[in-house]
Coordinates of C-alpha atoms in Angstrom, one line a residue:
M166 CA 0.0 0.0 0.0
A167 CA 2.8 2.4 0.9
G168 CA 4.4 1.9 -2.6
M169 CA 1.0 2.8 -4.2
S170 CA 0.6 6.0 -2.3
V171 CA 4.1 7.2 -3.2
R172 CA 3.4 6.5 -6.9
K173 CA 0.1 8.4 -6.7
A174 CA 1.8 11.4 -5.2
E175 CA 4.5 11.4 -8.0
D176 CA 1.8 11.1 -10.7
E177 CA -0.1 14.2 -9.4
A178 CA 1.4 17.3 -11.0
V179 CA 2.3 20.1 -8.7
H180 CA -0.1 23.1 -9.0
R181 CA 1.3 26.6 -8.5
A182 CA -0.5 29.9 -8.0
G183 CA 0.7 33.4 -7.3
F184 CA 1.2 37.0 -8.4
A185 CA 3.6 38.4 -11.0
C186 CA 4.0 42.0 -11.9
F187 CA 5.4 43.7 -15.0
V188 CA 7.5 46.8 -14.4
G189 CA 9.3 49.0 -16.7
R190 CA 9.5 52.6 -17.9
P191 CA 6.4 54.0 -19.5
N192 CA 5.4 52.5 -22.9
A193 CA 7.6 49.4 -22.5
G194 CA 4.7 47.2 -23.6
K195 CA 3.6 46.0 -20.2
S196 CA -0.2 46.3 -20.8
T197 CA 0.0 44.7 -24.3
L198 CA 1.9 41.8 -22.8
T199 CA -0.7 41.4 -20.0
N200 CA -3.5 41.2 -22.6
A201 CA -1.5 38.7 -24.8
L202 CA -1.0 36.4 -21.8
V203 CA -4.6 36.6 -20.7
G204 CA -5.8 36.2 -24.2
Q205 CA -8.2 39.1 -23.9
K206 CA -8.1 42.9 -23.4
V207 CA -7.9 43.5 -19.6
A208 CA -5.4 46.4 -19.6
I209 CA -5.7 49.5 -21.7
T210 CA -3.0 50.1 -24.3
S211 CA -2.0 53.2 -26.1
N212 CA 1.1 54.3 -28.0
R213 CA 1.4 57.1 -25.5
P214 CA 3.4 56.6 -22.4
Q215 CA 1.8 56.8 -18.9
T216 CA -1.5 55.1 -19.9
T217 CA -1.9 52.7 -17.0
R218 CA -3.1 54.3 -13.8
H219 CA -4.6 51.3 -12.0
T220 CA -2.9 48.0 -11.2
V221 CA -5.0 45.7 -13.4
R222 CA -4.9 42.0 -12.5
G223 CA -5.1 39.7 -15.5
I224 CA -5.6 36.0 -14.7
V225 CA -3.9 33.3 -16.7
H226 CA -5.4 29.8 -16.2
R227 CA -3.2 26.8 -17.0
P228 CA -3.4 23.1 -16.0
D229 CA -0.1 23.5 -14.0
G230 CA -0.9 26.8 -12.4
Q231 CA -2.6 30.1 -12.1
L232 CA -0.6 33.2 -12.9
V233 CA -2.2 36.5 -11.7
L234 CA -0.6 39.4 -13.5
V235 CA -0.5 42.8 -11.8
D236 CA 0.0 45.5 -14.4
T237 CA 1.5 48.6 -12.8
P238 CA 1.9 52.2 -14.0
G239 CA 5.4 52.9 -15.5
L240 CA 7.8 54.0 -12.9
H241 CA 9.1 57.5 -13.7
K242 CA 10.5 60.7 -12.1
P243 CA 7.3 62.3 -10.9
R244 CA 6.4 65.9 -11.7
T245 CA 2.9 66.0 -10.1
L246 CA 1.2 64.5 -7.0
L247 CA -0.5 62.0 -9.4
G248 CA 3.0 60.9 -10.5
E249 CA 4.1 60.4 -6.9
R250 CA 1.0 58.3 -6.2
L251 CA 1.5 56.2 -9.3
N252 CA 5.1 55.5 -8.2
D253 CA 3.9 54.5 -4.7
I254 CA 1.5 52.0 -6.3
V255 CA 4.4 50.5 -8.2
R256 CA 6.7 50.1 -5.1
T257 CA 3.8 48.7 -2.9
T258 CA 3.1 46.1 -5.7
W259 CA 6.7 45.0 -5.9
A260 CA 6.7 44.2 -2.2
E261 CA 3.7 41.9 -2.5
V262 CA 4.3 39.8 -5.6
D263 CA 6.0 36.4 -6.1
V264 CA 7.9 37.3 -9.2
I265 CA 8.8 40.5 -11.0
G266 CA 9.0 40.8 -14.8
F267 CA 11.2 43.8 -15.9
C268 CA 10.1 44.9 -19.4
L269 CA 12.7 46.6 -21.7
P270 CA 11.7 47.3 -25.3
A271 CA 13.9 45.8 -28.0
D272 CA 13.7 48.9 -30.2
Q273 CA 15.3 51.3 -27.6
K274 CA 18.7 51.1 -26.1
V275 CA 18.9 50.6 -22.4
G276 CA 18.7 54.1 -21.0
P277 CA 18.7 56.1 -17.8
G278 CA 15.0 55.3 -17.2
D279 CA 15.7 51.5 -17.3
R280 CA 18.8 52.0 -15.1
F281 CA 16.7 54.0 -12.6
I282 CA 14.2 51.1 -12.3
A283 CA 16.9 48.4 -12.3
K284 CA 18.6 50.1 -9.3
E285 CA 15.4 50.0 -7.4
L286 CA 14.9 46.3 -8.3
A287 CA 18.5 45.5 -7.1
G288 CA 17.3 46.5 -3.6
I289 CA 14.6 43.8 -3.6
R290 CA 16.6 40.8 -2.7
K291 CA 14.2 37.9 -2.2
T292 CA 11.8 38.2 -5.2
P293 CA 12.9 36.4 -8.3
K294 CA 13.2 38.6 -11.4
V295 CA 12.8 37.9 -15.1
A296 CA 14.0 40.3 -17.7
I297 CA 11.6 40.5 -20.6
V298 CA 12.8 42.1 -23.9
T299 CA 9.5 43.3 -25.5
K300 CA 8.5 44.5 -29.0
T301 CA 11.0 42.1 -30.7
D302 CA 8.8 42.3 -33.9
L303 CA 10.2 45.9 -34.4
V304 CA 13.9 44.9 -34.7
D305 CA 16.2 42.6 -36.7
S306 CA 18.1 39.7 -35.1
K307 CA 21.4 41.6 -34.7
T308 CA 19.7 44.5 -32.8
L309 CA 17.8 41.9 -30.6
A310 CA 21.0 40.1 -29.8
E311 CA 22.7 43.3 -28.8
Q312 CA 19.8 44.2 -26.5
L313 CA 19.8 40.8 -24.8
I314 CA 23.6 41.2 -24.1
A315 CA 22.9 44.8 -22.8
V316 CA 20.2 43.5 -20.4
D317 CA 22.5 40.7 -19.2
R318 CA 25.3 43.3 -18.6
L319 CA 22.9 45.6 -16.7
G320 CA 22.0 42.8 -14.3
K321 CA 25.6 41.9 -13.7
E322 CA 26.5 45.6 -13.1
L323 CA 23.9 46.1 -10.5
G324 CA 24.1 42.7 -8.8
I325 CA 20.7 41.5 -10.2
E326 CA 20.5 37.8 -10.9
W327 CA 17.9 37.4 -13.8
Q328 CA 16.2 34.0 -13.5
E329 CA 15.7 34.3 -17.3
I330 CA 16.1 36.8 -20.1
V331 CA 13.2 36.3 -22.5
P332 CA 12.6 38.0 -25.8
V333 CA 8.9 38.3 -26.7
S334 CA 6.5 40.0 -29.1
A335 CA 3.1 40.4 -27.7
V336 CA 1.7 41.8 -31.0
G337 CA 3.2 38.9 -33.0
E338 CA 2.4 36.5 -30.1
K339 CA 6.0 35.2 -30.3
Q340 CA 7.3 33.4 -27.1
V341 CA 4.3 34.6 -25.0
G342 CA 3.5 31.0 -24.1
L343 CA 7.1 30.4 -23.3
L344 CA 7.1 33.4 -21.0
A345 CA 4.2 31.9 -19.0
D346 CA 6.1 28.5 -19.0
L347 CA 9.0 30.3 -17.3
L348 CA 7.0 32.4 -14.9
V349 CA 4.7 29.6 -13.4
P350 CA 7.6 27.5 -11.9
L351 CA 8.7 30.6 -9.9
L352 CA 5.3 30.8 -8.1
P353 CA 4.6 29.1 -4.8
E354 CA 2.7 25.7 -4.7
G355 CA -1.0 26.0 -4.0
P356 CA -4.5 25.9 -5.3
A357 CA -6.0 28.4 -7.8
L358 CA -6.7 31.9 -6.3
Y359 CA -9.5 32.8 -8.6
P360 CA -12.4 30.7 -10.2
E361 CA -11.8 29.2 -13.6
G362 CA -13.1 31.6 -16.2
D363 CA -12.3 34.8 -14.3
L364 CA -9.9 37.0 -16.4
T365 CA -9.6 40.0 -14.1
D366 CA -10.7 41.1 -10.6
E367 CA -11.1 44.7 -11.7
P368 CA -14.7 46.0 -11.0
E369 CA -16.6 46.3 -14.3
Q370 CA -17.1 50.0 -13.7
V371 CA -13.3 50.6 -13.6
M372 CA -12.8 48.5 -16.7
V373 CA -15.5 50.5 -18.6
A374 CA -13.9 53.8 -17.5
E375 CA -10.5 52.6 -18.7
L376 CA -11.9 51.6 -22.1
I377 CA -13.5 55.1 -22.5
R378 CA -10.2 56.7 -21.5
E379 CA -8.3 54.6 -24.0
A380 CA -10.6 55.7 -26.8
A381 CA -10.2 59.3 -25.7
L382 CA -6.4 59.1 -25.8
E383 CA -6.2 57.8 -29.3
G384 CA -5.7 60.6 -31.8
V385 CA -5.7 63.5 -29.4
R386 CA -3.3 66.1 -30.6
D387 CA 0.2 66.2 -29.0
E388 CA -0.5 69.4 -27.1
L389 CA -3.1 67.6 -24.9
P390 CA -1.0 66.0 -22.2
H391 CA -2.1 63.0 -20.2
S392 CA -4.8 65.0 -18.3
I393 CA -7.9 62.9 -19.1
A394 CA -9.6 61.0 -16.2
V395 CA -12.9 59.1 -16.7
V396 CA -15.5 58.4 -14.0
V397 CA -18.5 56.2 -14.7
E398 CA -21.3 57.8 -12.7
E399 CA -24.0 55.2 -13.4
M400 CA -24.4 51.8 -15.0
L401 CA -28.1 50.6 -15.0
P402 CA -30.1 48.2 -17.1
R403 CA -32.8 50.2 -19.1
E404 CA -36.2 49.6 -17.5
G405 CA -39.1 48.1 -19.5
R406 CA -36.9 46.3 -22.1
P407 CA -37.9 42.8 -23.2
A408 CA -35.7 40.0 -21.7
D409 CA -34.2 39.1 -25.1
R410 CA -33.3 42.7 -25.9
P411 CA -31.6 44.2 -22.8
L412 CA -29.9 47.6 -22.9
L413 CA -27.4 48.9 -20.4
D414 CA -27.3 52.7 -19.8
I415 CA -23.8 54.0 -19.0
H416 CA -23.3 57.6 -18.0
A417 CA -19.7 58.8 -17.8
N418 CA -17.8 62.0 -17.4
L419 CA -14.4 62.7 -19.0
Y420 CA -12.4 65.2 -16.8
I421 CA -9.7 67.4 -18.2
E422 CA -7.6 70.0 -16.4
R423 CA -8.3 73.3 -18.4
P424 CA -11.2 74.7 -20.3
S425 CA -8.9 75.1 -23.4
Q426 CA -8.6 71.3 -23.6
K427 CA -12.3 70.8 -23.8
G428 CA -12.5 71.7 -27.5
I429 CA -9.7 69.2 -28.3
V430 CA -11.5 66.3 -26.7
I431 CA -14.9 67.2 -28.1
G432 CA -13.6 68.1 -31.6
P433 CA -15.3 70.2 -34.3
K434 CA -19.1 69.8 -34.0
G435 CA -18.6 67.1 -31.4
K436 CA -17.0 64.8 -34.0
R437 CA -14.1 63.5 -31.7
L438 CA -16.3 62.8 -28.7
K439 CA -18.7 60.9 -31.0
E440 CA -15.8 58.8 -32.3
V441 CA -14.7 58.1 -28.6
G442 CA -18.3 57.0 -27.9
I443 CA -18.5 54.7 -31.0
T444 CA -15.0 53.1 -30.3
S445 CA -15.4 52.6 -26.6
R446 CA -19.0 51.3 -26.9
K447 CA -17.8 48.5 -29.2
H448 CA -15.2 47.4 -26.6
I449 CA -17.6 47.8 -23.7
E450 CA -20.2 45.6 -25.4
A451 CA -17.6 43.0 -26.1
L452 CA -16.4 43.1 -22.4
L453 CA -19.9 43.0 -20.9
G454 CA -21.7 40.9 -23.5
T455 CA -24.7 43.2 -23.7
P456 CA -25.8 46.2 -25.9
V457 CA -24.9 49.5 -24.4
F458 CA -26.2 53.1 -24.6
L459 CA -23.3 55.4 -23.7
D460 CA -23.7 58.9 -22.5
L461 CA -20.5 60.9 -22.4
H462 CA -19.9 64.4 -21.0
V463 CA -16.6 66.4 -20.8
K464 CA -16.0 68.4 -17.6
V465 CA -13.2 70.6 -16.3
A466 CA -11.5 69.6 -13.0
K467 CA -8.9 72.3 -12.7
D468 CA -5.3 71.0 -12.3
W469 CA -6.7 67.7 -10.9
Q470 CA -3.3 65.9 -11.2
R471 CA -1.9 68.2 -8.4
D472 CA -4.9 68.4 -6.2
P473 CA -5.2 65.7 -3.4
K474 CA -9.0 66.2 -3.0
Q475 CA -9.7 65.9 -6.7
L476 CA -7.3 62.9 -7.1
R477 CA -9.4 61.1 -4.4
R478 CA -12.6 62.0 -6.1
L479 CA -11.3 60.6 -9.4
G480 CA -10.2 57.4 -7.8
F481 CA -6.5 57.9 -7.2

């Protein structure tokens, strides 16, 4: 009997579950990578840096483990109170995860921003660290090889022992599965932390606000800095609709810092705001699986990035 029980224990694969976070300077491809691993949009992406403001958890379900991805804002030298709060979020997250993935884009040389983050990572002794070279689809093999060597050198210089250095392309879905294969063994043994089928633990209202903000960021002229915040005021099923034709009413406000920015967001004859509504509604309907009526308004919250009271009201 004893022999059988030993064999049974060996046959049962070990299950691991835990948290991993992606860090890196703004626009290093962290959100795109999170979405690629989860297989669905859970983090907003934009070709503008400093897009992520909330730590979004994406959940990757595998037979051998459950990987909960915490997507953090890009660590940067803060110029505003909002910037300081975003950096605090990053550092708090680092202290609580089981593994840290440091994202460095393949198409940009290792710079002062990367070194700034790497120095902070060097101070975190116990947490395993994986270097992830992102956006490999944008470079040739020679440039990629040079970047991999530079990342290895950066680790040695600062006394960081990379568990792995992995090149990936989230857009081309190259080596994304391999990255998950390498991250899962670094997690502690244990049962799943979230039910099968859950892809994120973000409240729906926060997800909807993020999708609206992503649409609002696309195509705004360069003179409009990252001063858009979105608050979903109300999400209610429309009363009196037949069961087979439900409609969800969503009322949301887009906040900007100065009256002069209002025209940029709304556009001539309201064209831009209408486009924001059409684009975000499509993503919201895909996320929630129900038709949506979206009511958007643009409001001014003067210098909200520097005002503690307004930051609280806007969810920071």
